[in-house]
Every structure is written in C-alpha cells, then in structure tokens.
Coordinates of C-alpha atoms and ligand atoms in Angstrom, one line a residue:
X17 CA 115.2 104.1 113.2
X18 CA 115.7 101.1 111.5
X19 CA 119.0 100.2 112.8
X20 CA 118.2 97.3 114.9
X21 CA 121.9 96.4 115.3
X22 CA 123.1 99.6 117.3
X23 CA 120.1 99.6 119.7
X24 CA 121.5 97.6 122.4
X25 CA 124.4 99.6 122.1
X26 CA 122.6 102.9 122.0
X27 CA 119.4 102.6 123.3
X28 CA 116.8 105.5 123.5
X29 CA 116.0 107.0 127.3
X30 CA 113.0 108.9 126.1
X31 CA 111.9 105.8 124.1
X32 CA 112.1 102.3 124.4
X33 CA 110.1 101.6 121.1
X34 CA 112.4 103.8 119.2
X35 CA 113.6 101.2 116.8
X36 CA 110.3 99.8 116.1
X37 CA 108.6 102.5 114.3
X38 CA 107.9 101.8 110.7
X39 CA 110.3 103.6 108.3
X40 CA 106.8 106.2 107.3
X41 CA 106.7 107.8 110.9
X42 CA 110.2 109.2 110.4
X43 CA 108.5 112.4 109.1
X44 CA 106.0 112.7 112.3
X45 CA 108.1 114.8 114.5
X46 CA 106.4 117.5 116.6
X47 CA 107.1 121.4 115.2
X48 CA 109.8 122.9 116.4
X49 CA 107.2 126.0 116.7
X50 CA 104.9 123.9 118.4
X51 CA 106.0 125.0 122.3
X52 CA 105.4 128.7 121.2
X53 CA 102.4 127.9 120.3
X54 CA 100.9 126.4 123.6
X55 CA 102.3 129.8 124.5
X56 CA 100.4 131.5 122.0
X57 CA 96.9 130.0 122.7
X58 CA 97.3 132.4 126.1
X59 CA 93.9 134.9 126.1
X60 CA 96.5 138.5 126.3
X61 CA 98.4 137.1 123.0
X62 CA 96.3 137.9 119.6
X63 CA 96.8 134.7 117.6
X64 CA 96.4 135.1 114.0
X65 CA 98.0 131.7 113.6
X66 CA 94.6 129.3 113.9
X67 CA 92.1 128.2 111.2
X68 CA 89.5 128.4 113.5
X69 CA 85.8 128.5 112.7
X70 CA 83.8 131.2 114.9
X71 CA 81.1 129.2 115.9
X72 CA 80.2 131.5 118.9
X73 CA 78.2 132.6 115.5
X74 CA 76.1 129.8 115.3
X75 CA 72.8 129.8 116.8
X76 CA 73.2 127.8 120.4
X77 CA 69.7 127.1 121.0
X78 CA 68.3 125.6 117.5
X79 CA 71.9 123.8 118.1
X80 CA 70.2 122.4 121.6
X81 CA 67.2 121.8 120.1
X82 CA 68.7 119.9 117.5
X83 CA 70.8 117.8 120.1
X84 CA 67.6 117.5 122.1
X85 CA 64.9 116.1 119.4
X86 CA 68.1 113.7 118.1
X87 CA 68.1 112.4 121.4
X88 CA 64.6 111.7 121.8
X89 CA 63.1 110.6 118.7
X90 CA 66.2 108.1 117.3
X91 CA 68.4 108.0 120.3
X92 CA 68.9 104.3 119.8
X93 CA 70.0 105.1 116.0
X94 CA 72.4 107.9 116.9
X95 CA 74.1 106.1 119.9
X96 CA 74.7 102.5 117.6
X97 CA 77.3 101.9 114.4
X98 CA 75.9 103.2 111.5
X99 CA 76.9 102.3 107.9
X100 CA 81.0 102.1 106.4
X101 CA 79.2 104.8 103.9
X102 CA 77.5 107.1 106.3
X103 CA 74.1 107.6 107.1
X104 CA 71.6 107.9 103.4
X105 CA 69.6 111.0 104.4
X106 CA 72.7 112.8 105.3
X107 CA 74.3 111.5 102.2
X108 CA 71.0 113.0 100.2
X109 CA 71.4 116.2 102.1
X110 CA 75.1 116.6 101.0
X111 CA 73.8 116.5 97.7
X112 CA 71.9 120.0 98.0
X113 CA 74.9 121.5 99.8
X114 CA 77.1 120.5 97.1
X115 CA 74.8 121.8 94.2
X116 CA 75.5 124.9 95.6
X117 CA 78.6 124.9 94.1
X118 CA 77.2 124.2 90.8
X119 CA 78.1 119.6 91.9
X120 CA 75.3 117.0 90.6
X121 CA 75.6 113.3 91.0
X122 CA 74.2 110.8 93.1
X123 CA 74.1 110.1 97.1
X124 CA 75.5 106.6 96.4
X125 CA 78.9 108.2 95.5
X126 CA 79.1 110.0 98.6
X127 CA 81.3 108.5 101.5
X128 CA 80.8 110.5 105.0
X129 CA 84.2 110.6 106.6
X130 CA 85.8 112.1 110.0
X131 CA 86.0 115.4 108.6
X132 CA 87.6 115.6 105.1
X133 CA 91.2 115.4 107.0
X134 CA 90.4 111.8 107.3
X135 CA 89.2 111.9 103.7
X136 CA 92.3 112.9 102.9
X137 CA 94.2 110.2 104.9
X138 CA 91.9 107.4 103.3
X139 CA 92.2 108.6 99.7
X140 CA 96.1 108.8 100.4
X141 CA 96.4 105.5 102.1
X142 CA 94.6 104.0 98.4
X143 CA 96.9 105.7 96.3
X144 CA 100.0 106.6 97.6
X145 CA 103.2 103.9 97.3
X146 CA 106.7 105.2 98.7
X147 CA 108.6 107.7 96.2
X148 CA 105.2 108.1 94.5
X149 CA 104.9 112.1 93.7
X150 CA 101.8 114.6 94.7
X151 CA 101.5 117.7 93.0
X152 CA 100.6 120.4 94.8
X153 CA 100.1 124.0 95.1
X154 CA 103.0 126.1 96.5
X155 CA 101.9 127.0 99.3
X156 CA 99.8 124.2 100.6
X157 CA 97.6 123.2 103.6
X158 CA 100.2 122.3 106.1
X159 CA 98.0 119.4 107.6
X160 CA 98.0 117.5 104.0
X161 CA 101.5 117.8 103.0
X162 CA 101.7 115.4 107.0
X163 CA 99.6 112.9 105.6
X164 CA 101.4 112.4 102.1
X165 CA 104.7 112.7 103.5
X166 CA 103.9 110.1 106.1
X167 CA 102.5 107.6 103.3
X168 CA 106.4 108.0 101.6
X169 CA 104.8 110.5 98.7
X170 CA 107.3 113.2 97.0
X171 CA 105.7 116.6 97.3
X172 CA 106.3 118.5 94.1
X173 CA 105.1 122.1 94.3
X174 CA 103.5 123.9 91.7
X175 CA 103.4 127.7 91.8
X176 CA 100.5 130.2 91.5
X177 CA 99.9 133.5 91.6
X178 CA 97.2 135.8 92.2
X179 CA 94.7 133.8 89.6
X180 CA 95.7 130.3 91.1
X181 CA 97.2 127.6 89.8
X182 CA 99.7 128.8 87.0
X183 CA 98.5 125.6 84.2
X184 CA 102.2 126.0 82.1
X185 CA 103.7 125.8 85.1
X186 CA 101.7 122.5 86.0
X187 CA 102.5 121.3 82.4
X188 CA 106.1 122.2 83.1
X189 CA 106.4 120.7 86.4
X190 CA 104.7 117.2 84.7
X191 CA 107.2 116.9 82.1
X192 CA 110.1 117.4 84.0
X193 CA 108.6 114.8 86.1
X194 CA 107.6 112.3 83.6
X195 CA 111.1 112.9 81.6
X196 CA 112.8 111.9 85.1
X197 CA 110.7 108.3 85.0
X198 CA 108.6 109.5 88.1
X199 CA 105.2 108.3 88.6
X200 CA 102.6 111.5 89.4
X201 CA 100.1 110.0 91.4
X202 CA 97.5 112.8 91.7
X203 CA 97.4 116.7 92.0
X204 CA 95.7 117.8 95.3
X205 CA 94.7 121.5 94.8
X206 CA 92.2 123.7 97.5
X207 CA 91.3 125.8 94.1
X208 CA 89.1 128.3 95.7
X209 CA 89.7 130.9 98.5
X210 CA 92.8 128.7 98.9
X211 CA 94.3 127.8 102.4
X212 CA 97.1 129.6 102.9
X213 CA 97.3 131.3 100.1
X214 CA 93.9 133.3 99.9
X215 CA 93.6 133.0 96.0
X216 CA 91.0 131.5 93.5
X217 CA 91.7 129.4 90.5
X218 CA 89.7 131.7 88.2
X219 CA 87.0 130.8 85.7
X220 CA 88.9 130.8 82.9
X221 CA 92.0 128.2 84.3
X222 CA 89.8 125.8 85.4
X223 CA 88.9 124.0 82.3
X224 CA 92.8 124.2 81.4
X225 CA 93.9 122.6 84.5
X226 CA 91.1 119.9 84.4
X227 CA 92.2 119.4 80.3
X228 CA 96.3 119.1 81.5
X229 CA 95.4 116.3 84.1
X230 CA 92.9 114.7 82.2
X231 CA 95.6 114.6 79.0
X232 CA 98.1 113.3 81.3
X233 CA 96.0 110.6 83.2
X234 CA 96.5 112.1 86.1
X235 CA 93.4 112.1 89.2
X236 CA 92.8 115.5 90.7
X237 CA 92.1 115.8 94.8
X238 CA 89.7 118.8 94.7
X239 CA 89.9 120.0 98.4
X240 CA 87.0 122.4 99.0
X241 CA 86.2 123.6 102.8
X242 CA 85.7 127.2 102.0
X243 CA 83.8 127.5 98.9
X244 CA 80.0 128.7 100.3
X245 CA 82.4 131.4 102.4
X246 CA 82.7 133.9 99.8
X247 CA 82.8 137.9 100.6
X248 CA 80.8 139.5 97.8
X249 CA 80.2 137.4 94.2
X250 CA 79.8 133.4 94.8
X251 CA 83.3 132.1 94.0
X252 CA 83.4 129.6 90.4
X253 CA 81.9 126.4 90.5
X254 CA 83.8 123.3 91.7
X255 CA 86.2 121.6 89.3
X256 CA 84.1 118.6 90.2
X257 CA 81.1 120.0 88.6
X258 CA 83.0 120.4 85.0
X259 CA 84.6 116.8 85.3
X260 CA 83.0 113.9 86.9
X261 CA 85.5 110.6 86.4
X262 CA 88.6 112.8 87.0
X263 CA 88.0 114.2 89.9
X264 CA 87.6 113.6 93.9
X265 CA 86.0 115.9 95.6
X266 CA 86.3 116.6 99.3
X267 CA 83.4 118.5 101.2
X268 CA 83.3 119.1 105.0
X269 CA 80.8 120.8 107.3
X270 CA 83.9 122.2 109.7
X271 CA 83.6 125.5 108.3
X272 CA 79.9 126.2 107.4
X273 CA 78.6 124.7 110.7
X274 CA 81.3 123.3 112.9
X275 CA 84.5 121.3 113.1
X276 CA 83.8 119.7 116.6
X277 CA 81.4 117.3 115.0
X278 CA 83.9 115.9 112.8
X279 CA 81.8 115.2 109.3
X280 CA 83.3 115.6 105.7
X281 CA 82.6 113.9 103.1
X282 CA 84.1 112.6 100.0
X283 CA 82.1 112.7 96.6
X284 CA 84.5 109.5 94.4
X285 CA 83.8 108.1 90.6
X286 CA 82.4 104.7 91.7
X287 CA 85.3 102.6 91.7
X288 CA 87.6 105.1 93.7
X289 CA 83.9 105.1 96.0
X290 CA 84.2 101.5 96.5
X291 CA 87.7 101.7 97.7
X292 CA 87.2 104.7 100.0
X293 CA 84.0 102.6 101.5
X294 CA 86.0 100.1 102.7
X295 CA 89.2 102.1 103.7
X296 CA 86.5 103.9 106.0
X297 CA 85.4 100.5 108.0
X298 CA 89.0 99.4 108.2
X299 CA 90.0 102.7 109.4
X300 CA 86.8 103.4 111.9
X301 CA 84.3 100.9 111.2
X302 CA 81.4 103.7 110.8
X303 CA 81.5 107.6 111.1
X304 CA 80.1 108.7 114.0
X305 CA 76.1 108.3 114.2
X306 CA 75.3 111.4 116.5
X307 CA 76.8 113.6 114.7
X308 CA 75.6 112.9 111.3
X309 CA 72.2 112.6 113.0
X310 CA 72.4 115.7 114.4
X311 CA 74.0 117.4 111.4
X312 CA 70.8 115.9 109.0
X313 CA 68.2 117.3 111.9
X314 CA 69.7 120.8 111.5
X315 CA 70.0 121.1 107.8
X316 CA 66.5 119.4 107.9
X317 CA 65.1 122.3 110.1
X318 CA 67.1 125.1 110.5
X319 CA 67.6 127.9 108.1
X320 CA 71.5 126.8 107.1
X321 CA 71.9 129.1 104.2
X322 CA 71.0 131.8 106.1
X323 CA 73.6 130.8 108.8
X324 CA 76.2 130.6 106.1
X325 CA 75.1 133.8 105.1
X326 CA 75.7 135.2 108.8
X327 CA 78.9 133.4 108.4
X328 CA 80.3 135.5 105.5
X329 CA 79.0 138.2 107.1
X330 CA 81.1 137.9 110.3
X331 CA 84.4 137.0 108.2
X332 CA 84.0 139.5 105.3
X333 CA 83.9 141.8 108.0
X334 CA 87.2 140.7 109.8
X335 CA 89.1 140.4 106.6
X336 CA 88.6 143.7 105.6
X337 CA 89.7 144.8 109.1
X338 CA 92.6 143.1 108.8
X339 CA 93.4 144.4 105.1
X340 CA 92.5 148.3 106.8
X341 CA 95.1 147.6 109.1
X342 CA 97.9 146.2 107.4
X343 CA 97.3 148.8 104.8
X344 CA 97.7 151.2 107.9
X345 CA 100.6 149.6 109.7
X346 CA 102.4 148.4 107.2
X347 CA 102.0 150.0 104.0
X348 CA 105.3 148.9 102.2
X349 CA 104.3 144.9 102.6
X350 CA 102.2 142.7 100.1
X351 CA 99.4 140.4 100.6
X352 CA 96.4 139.0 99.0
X353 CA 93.2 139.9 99.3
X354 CA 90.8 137.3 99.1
X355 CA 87.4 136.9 97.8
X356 CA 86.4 134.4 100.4
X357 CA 87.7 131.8 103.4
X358 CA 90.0 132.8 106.3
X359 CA 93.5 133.5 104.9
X360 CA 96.0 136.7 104.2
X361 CA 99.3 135.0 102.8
X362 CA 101.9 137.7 103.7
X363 CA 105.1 138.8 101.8
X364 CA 107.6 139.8 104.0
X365 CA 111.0 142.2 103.1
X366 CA 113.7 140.9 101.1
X367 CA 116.1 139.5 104.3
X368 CA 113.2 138.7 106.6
X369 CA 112.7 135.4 107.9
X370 CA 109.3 134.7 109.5
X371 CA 110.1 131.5 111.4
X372 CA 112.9 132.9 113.1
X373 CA 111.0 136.2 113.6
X374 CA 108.1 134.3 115.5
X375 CA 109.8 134.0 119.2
X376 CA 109.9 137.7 119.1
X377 CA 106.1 138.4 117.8
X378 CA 105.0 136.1 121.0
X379 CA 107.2 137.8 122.8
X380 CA 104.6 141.1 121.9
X381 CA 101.8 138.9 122.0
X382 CA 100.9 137.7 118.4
X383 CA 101.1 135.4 116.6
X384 CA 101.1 133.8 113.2
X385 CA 102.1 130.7 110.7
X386 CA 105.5 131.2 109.1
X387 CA 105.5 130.5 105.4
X388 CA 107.9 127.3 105.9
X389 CA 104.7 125.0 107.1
X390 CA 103.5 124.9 104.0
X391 CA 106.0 123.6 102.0
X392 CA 107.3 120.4 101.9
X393 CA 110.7 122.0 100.8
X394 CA 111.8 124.3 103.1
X395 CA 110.4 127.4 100.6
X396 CA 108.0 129.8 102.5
X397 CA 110.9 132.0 104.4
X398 CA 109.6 135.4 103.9
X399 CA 105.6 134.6 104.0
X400 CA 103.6 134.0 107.2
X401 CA 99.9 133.5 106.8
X402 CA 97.5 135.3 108.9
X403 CA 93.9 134.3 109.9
X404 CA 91.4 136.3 110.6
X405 CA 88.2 133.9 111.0
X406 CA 88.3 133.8 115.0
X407 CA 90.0 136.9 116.7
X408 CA 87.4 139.9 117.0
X409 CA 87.7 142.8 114.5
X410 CA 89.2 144.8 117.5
X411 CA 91.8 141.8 118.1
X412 CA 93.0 141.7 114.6
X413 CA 93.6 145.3 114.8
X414 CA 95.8 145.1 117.9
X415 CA 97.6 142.4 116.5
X416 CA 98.7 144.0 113.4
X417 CA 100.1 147.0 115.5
X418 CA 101.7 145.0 117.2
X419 CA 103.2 142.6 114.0
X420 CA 104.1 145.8 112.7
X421 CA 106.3 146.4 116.0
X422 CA 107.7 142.9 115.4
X423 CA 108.7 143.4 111.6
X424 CA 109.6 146.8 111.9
X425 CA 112.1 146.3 114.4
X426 CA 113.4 143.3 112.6
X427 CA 113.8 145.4 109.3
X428 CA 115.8 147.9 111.7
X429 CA 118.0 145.3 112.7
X430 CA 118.6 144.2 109.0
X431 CA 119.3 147.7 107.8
X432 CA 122.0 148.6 110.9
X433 CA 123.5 145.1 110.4
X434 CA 123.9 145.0 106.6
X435 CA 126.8 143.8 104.7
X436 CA 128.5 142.8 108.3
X437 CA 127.5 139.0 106.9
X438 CA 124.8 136.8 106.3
X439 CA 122.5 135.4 109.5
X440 CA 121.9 131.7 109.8
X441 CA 118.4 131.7 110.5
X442 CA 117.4 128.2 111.8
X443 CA 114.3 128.0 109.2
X444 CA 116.6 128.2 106.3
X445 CA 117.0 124.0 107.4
X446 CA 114.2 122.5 105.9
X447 CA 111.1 121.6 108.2
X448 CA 108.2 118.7 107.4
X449 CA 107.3 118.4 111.0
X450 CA 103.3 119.1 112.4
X451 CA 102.1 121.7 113.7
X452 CA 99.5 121.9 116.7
X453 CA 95.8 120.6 115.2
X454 CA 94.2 124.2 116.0
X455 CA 96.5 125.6 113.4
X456 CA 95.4 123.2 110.7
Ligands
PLP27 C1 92.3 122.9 103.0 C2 91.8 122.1 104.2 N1 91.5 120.8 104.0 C3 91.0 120.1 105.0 C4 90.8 120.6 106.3 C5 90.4 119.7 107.4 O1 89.1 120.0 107.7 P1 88.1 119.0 108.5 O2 87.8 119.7 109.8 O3 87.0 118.7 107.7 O4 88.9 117.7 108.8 C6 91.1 121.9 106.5 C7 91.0 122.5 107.8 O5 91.4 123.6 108.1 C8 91.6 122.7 105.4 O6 91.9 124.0 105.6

C-alpha cells in the first residue's frame, strides 16, 4: 500500500486510489464471512449471529407521541446544531440512568456521542499512538478490536473465566508487557453480562482489577451497554462508581431504548472530558439534536424503567429458551449462562472449527459468529457466539435443531476421518477484518 514506486508498474483495476490509503486502513478489509452473511439476513435462515435490540418491544405510540410533541413544541431546537457536549437536560437525565448502576458525578462530565461506538473511536483517536498496546478481554467485542487496530494499537488479550476477568492473569499479562519495554495504554473491559462472552466480573474482582490498573497507572475503558439488562438479581455496580479519576465509562441508550437513534454517552475525569469535547466537534460538530431531544421527551414522560423492565422480560425469556435447547440438542457441549445481556459464548468439540463450519450452518439456515471475530489473534476456533435478543423463542428453537444438525454432522465427519491427517481449515490464518454492522 505504500509502495508508491511499483504502482505505475502494477496498478490496481478495482482501485485507482490503492496506494494512497494511509498505512492505518491496511486492517479495514471486509470479513471474509461477510457475503454469507447478506445471505443470512434472508427471513427462512434463523440468525443467531446479530446483536440486535428487539425494539418491536418498545411501545410505538408513546414513541409517536414523543416524535410528535418534539416536533411541535422545539422543532426549531431539534432540527439546528446543538452543543460539541450534547444537549444539558439530556446530559442531567443520563445522570439518573447511570445511578442505576450505583454512578454519581456531575452532568458537566458527560459528553453525548453517536452511540458509544463513536465513543469508542474518539477516546481511541486521544490515546492510541501506533505499536501502543490495549488490553483486553479474550474474547472481545468484535466492533472495538476494528477501531484499535485501525489506530495502529497492539491488542493483548487477557483471559477470563466464568467470574470475568482473571486479575493474576491481568498482572501477568502487564509484566510481561512492561518487562518487554511496551507501553499499556489502557485496558478496555465490557465487565458485566459481557459481549461475547456472557460473563460478569463478580463483586469480589472488581476492586482487585480497579487496584492492578490503578497500581500500574494504567486508564481503564469501562464499556457498559448491557448493565440495566439483567435476568433475575441486578448485576454489580459499575467499576466507575468505585473509582472516579481512573476510569471512562461508556453508556449508550442502543440497548435499553434503541440503536437507530444513535445516542451514547461517555462519562470522562475532566481533563480526558475536555479532550473528548473537542474530539466530538472535530469529528461531527454536534450529536444529533432530534434524537437527544426526543430521547430527553421520552425519559421525561414515559415510564422507561418499566420498559426496561419489559425488556428483560422479553430476553430473560429467550435466553433460557435457548439454554432449554442446547441442553436438549446438544447435551455434550458447553456454554455460559448469563445473568443478563444478549450472549451464549459456545465451546465447540476438540477438532471443530466454527469459521469453517459456518458455510454449511447457512447452508441449513442458521447462523452464528465464529469465535475468531473476537480476537485480534486468530484465537476463538472452537467458540461461536450465539444471540438470542431478536429471533422469537420459537426461532431460537429451530435454530438450535438445526445447529445441532450442522455440528453433529461435522463431529461425524471428524470421527470417520480421524488419524487420516490434519484439515487446513482456512480460519486457522488469522482474521482482523469487520464484520457486517448488524453483527456488532
Ligand atoms: C460492547 C459494546 N460496545 C459498544 C457497542 C456499540 O453500541 P452503540 O449502538 O451505542 O454504538 C456495542 C453494540 O453492540 C457493544 O456490544
């Protein structure tokens, strides 16, 4: 790509621009599962692949009404640039939500962004140089490990287990690093009902984890969508709400209300708020008006606790229909069971490879994430991760018989074909690339 010298001797059909790309797009290639999922989004194949919202639950006509008294009573406010910040009621608002999760502090910290994706891309655009490392959890959300690869950042994966984030194994990973002269940047961590994982950092880690970065000097990136979606018991409270200068927190209102009007927020110590402020102008000027107007009329009037409520209602619901029927299906497997959110992280068979398994579980109309797209290192091979937040109950039933067709007849193959040599399975090459935004 940066060859200037051999373009006029090469050249690039597809792309006259090819040599002009900065050196940080090299890792923004499209999935090479991408194509089967276009197929996928088909209505006869059952995707368990998405980490859509199911906001045929939400209540359309306090929505209208919402839209409709916007509208009329501050159209001229909601149609014109608002501030870099975001809009101060709103801001206020966010407050409440976030003291929900156990979060105090003040409204003047708060910086209203495109959803917290774009929180995500300003905070890494402030503090991410080339060769820079990110620690994260291994597995991590798919859409993140994009944006820190494409600011240069080495992604150094920290393991958990079924309590979260292992904190020796964060120590560990730390020293090694430190010993090798790199510089840790931040650790970004989605430390309850975790995407794709499905765990919680419990209680009792969360003051270790928060006492290892601190002792180190190094920020944490608290990414929190799926907090208020909890099953039965509320989840912890946020790291943020045990550490205040360590932490950046990252709140969005994708999940409790709805993704298509693009509001998250990010909640910064006031220097790292400053910073982020004026990222957000350069980046977009001002978040978008009409939707934070209309987001501030609704929690102003409508009975949003309760709609969260119907919200864990309609997911707690689907998750244990999908842990009935994997227990049904295919007993011999593992997965977690989470407390909250919308992900199963899978554990497939000792020889099974989900990425290279997928063409054939389109082929019998399902579909789901293989492990791989949520590692930065090629790791992931025998996981897939399997939503449940948008098919119906009756979906995620049909899909499971028919995953279990898919792996069953793979773990045939395995067992008639074993010891006649190893398979090359093309995930075993390592894959950075992004997947369709609906997968997220
Ligand atoms: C962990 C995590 N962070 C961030 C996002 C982005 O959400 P938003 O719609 O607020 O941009 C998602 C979306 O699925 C997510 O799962």
């Amino acid at each position: 790509m940066t060859d200037q010298g051999s373009q006029a001797s090469t050249g690039n059909n597809l792309d006259p621009w090819y040599f002009n790309y900065a050196e940080r797009t090299s890792g923004l290639a499209a999935s090479e599962v991408r194509a089967l999922f276009a197929v996928a989004s088909r209505p006869e194949v059952v995707s368990l692949a998405g980490g859509m919202p199911y906001v045929s639950a939400l209540p359309q006509d306090i929505l209208n009404g919402t839209l409709e008294k916007v509208m009329r009573e501050r159209g001229p406010v909601a149609l014109q640039y608002g501030s870099g910040q975001g809009h101060e009621r709103l801001r206020e608002q966010i407050m409440e939500v976030m003291a929900l999760e156990g979060i105090s502090g003040s409204p003047g910290d708060v910086v209203i962004t495109t959803g917290s994706q774009h929180a995500l891309e300003l905070f890494s655009k402030l503090f991410i140089d080339p060769g820079d490392v990110v620690l994260s959890e291994g597995p991590s959300y798919v859409t993140a490990m994009v944006i820190f690869k494409s600011y240069q950042a080495q992604v150094e994966h920290v393991p958990m287990d079924e309590h979260g984030l292992i904190p020796e194994a964060l120590s560990e990973h730390i020293a090694r690093l430190k010993a090798a002269g790199k510089r840790i940047k931040f650790l970004y961590t989605i430390p309850t009902f975790h995407n794709p994982a499905g765990v919680t950092l419990s209680e009792e880690r969360r003051p270790e984890i928060l006492r290892i970065a601190r002792e180190n000097n190094i920020l944490v990136l608290e990414d929190n969508p799926y907090g208020l979606l909890y099953f039965g018991k509320k989840g912890p409270d946020a790291l943020r709400a045990q550490e205040e200068e360590g932490v950046v927190y990252l709140g969005t209102f994708s999940k409790t209300l709805a993704p298509g009007f693009r509001v998250g927020w990010a909640l910064a110590p006031h220097a790292i708020r400053e910073k982020l402020i004026l990222a957000n102008e350069a980046a977009v000027l001002s978040p978008s008006s009409f939707s934070q107007l209309v987001i501030s009329e609704y929690l102003e009037q409508a009975d949003w606790r309760g709609q969260i409520d119907t919200f864990r209602g309609v997911y707690r619901e689907r998750k244990e229909t999908m842990l009935s029927a994997l227990a049904e299906y295919l007993p011999e497997l593992s997965w977690t069971d989470p407390a909250g959110g919308f992900y199963v992280w899978l554990t497939l068979p000792e020889g099974l490879d989900s990425k290279a398994m997928l063409p054939r579980a389109v082929r019998e109309l399902v579909a789901y994430t293989p492990g791989t797209a949520f590692y930065a290192d090629g790791q992931g091979g025998r996981n897939m991760r399997l939503s449940f937040c948008y098919p119906t109950p009756e979906q995620i039933r049909v899909g499971i018989r028919r995953l279990s067709t898919v792996i069953n007849g793979e773990q045939d193959l395995l067992d008639t074909f074993a010891g006649t040599g190893p398979l090359d399975h093309p995930s075993s090459r390592r894959d950075y690339s992004a997947p369709p935004p609906d997968i997220n």
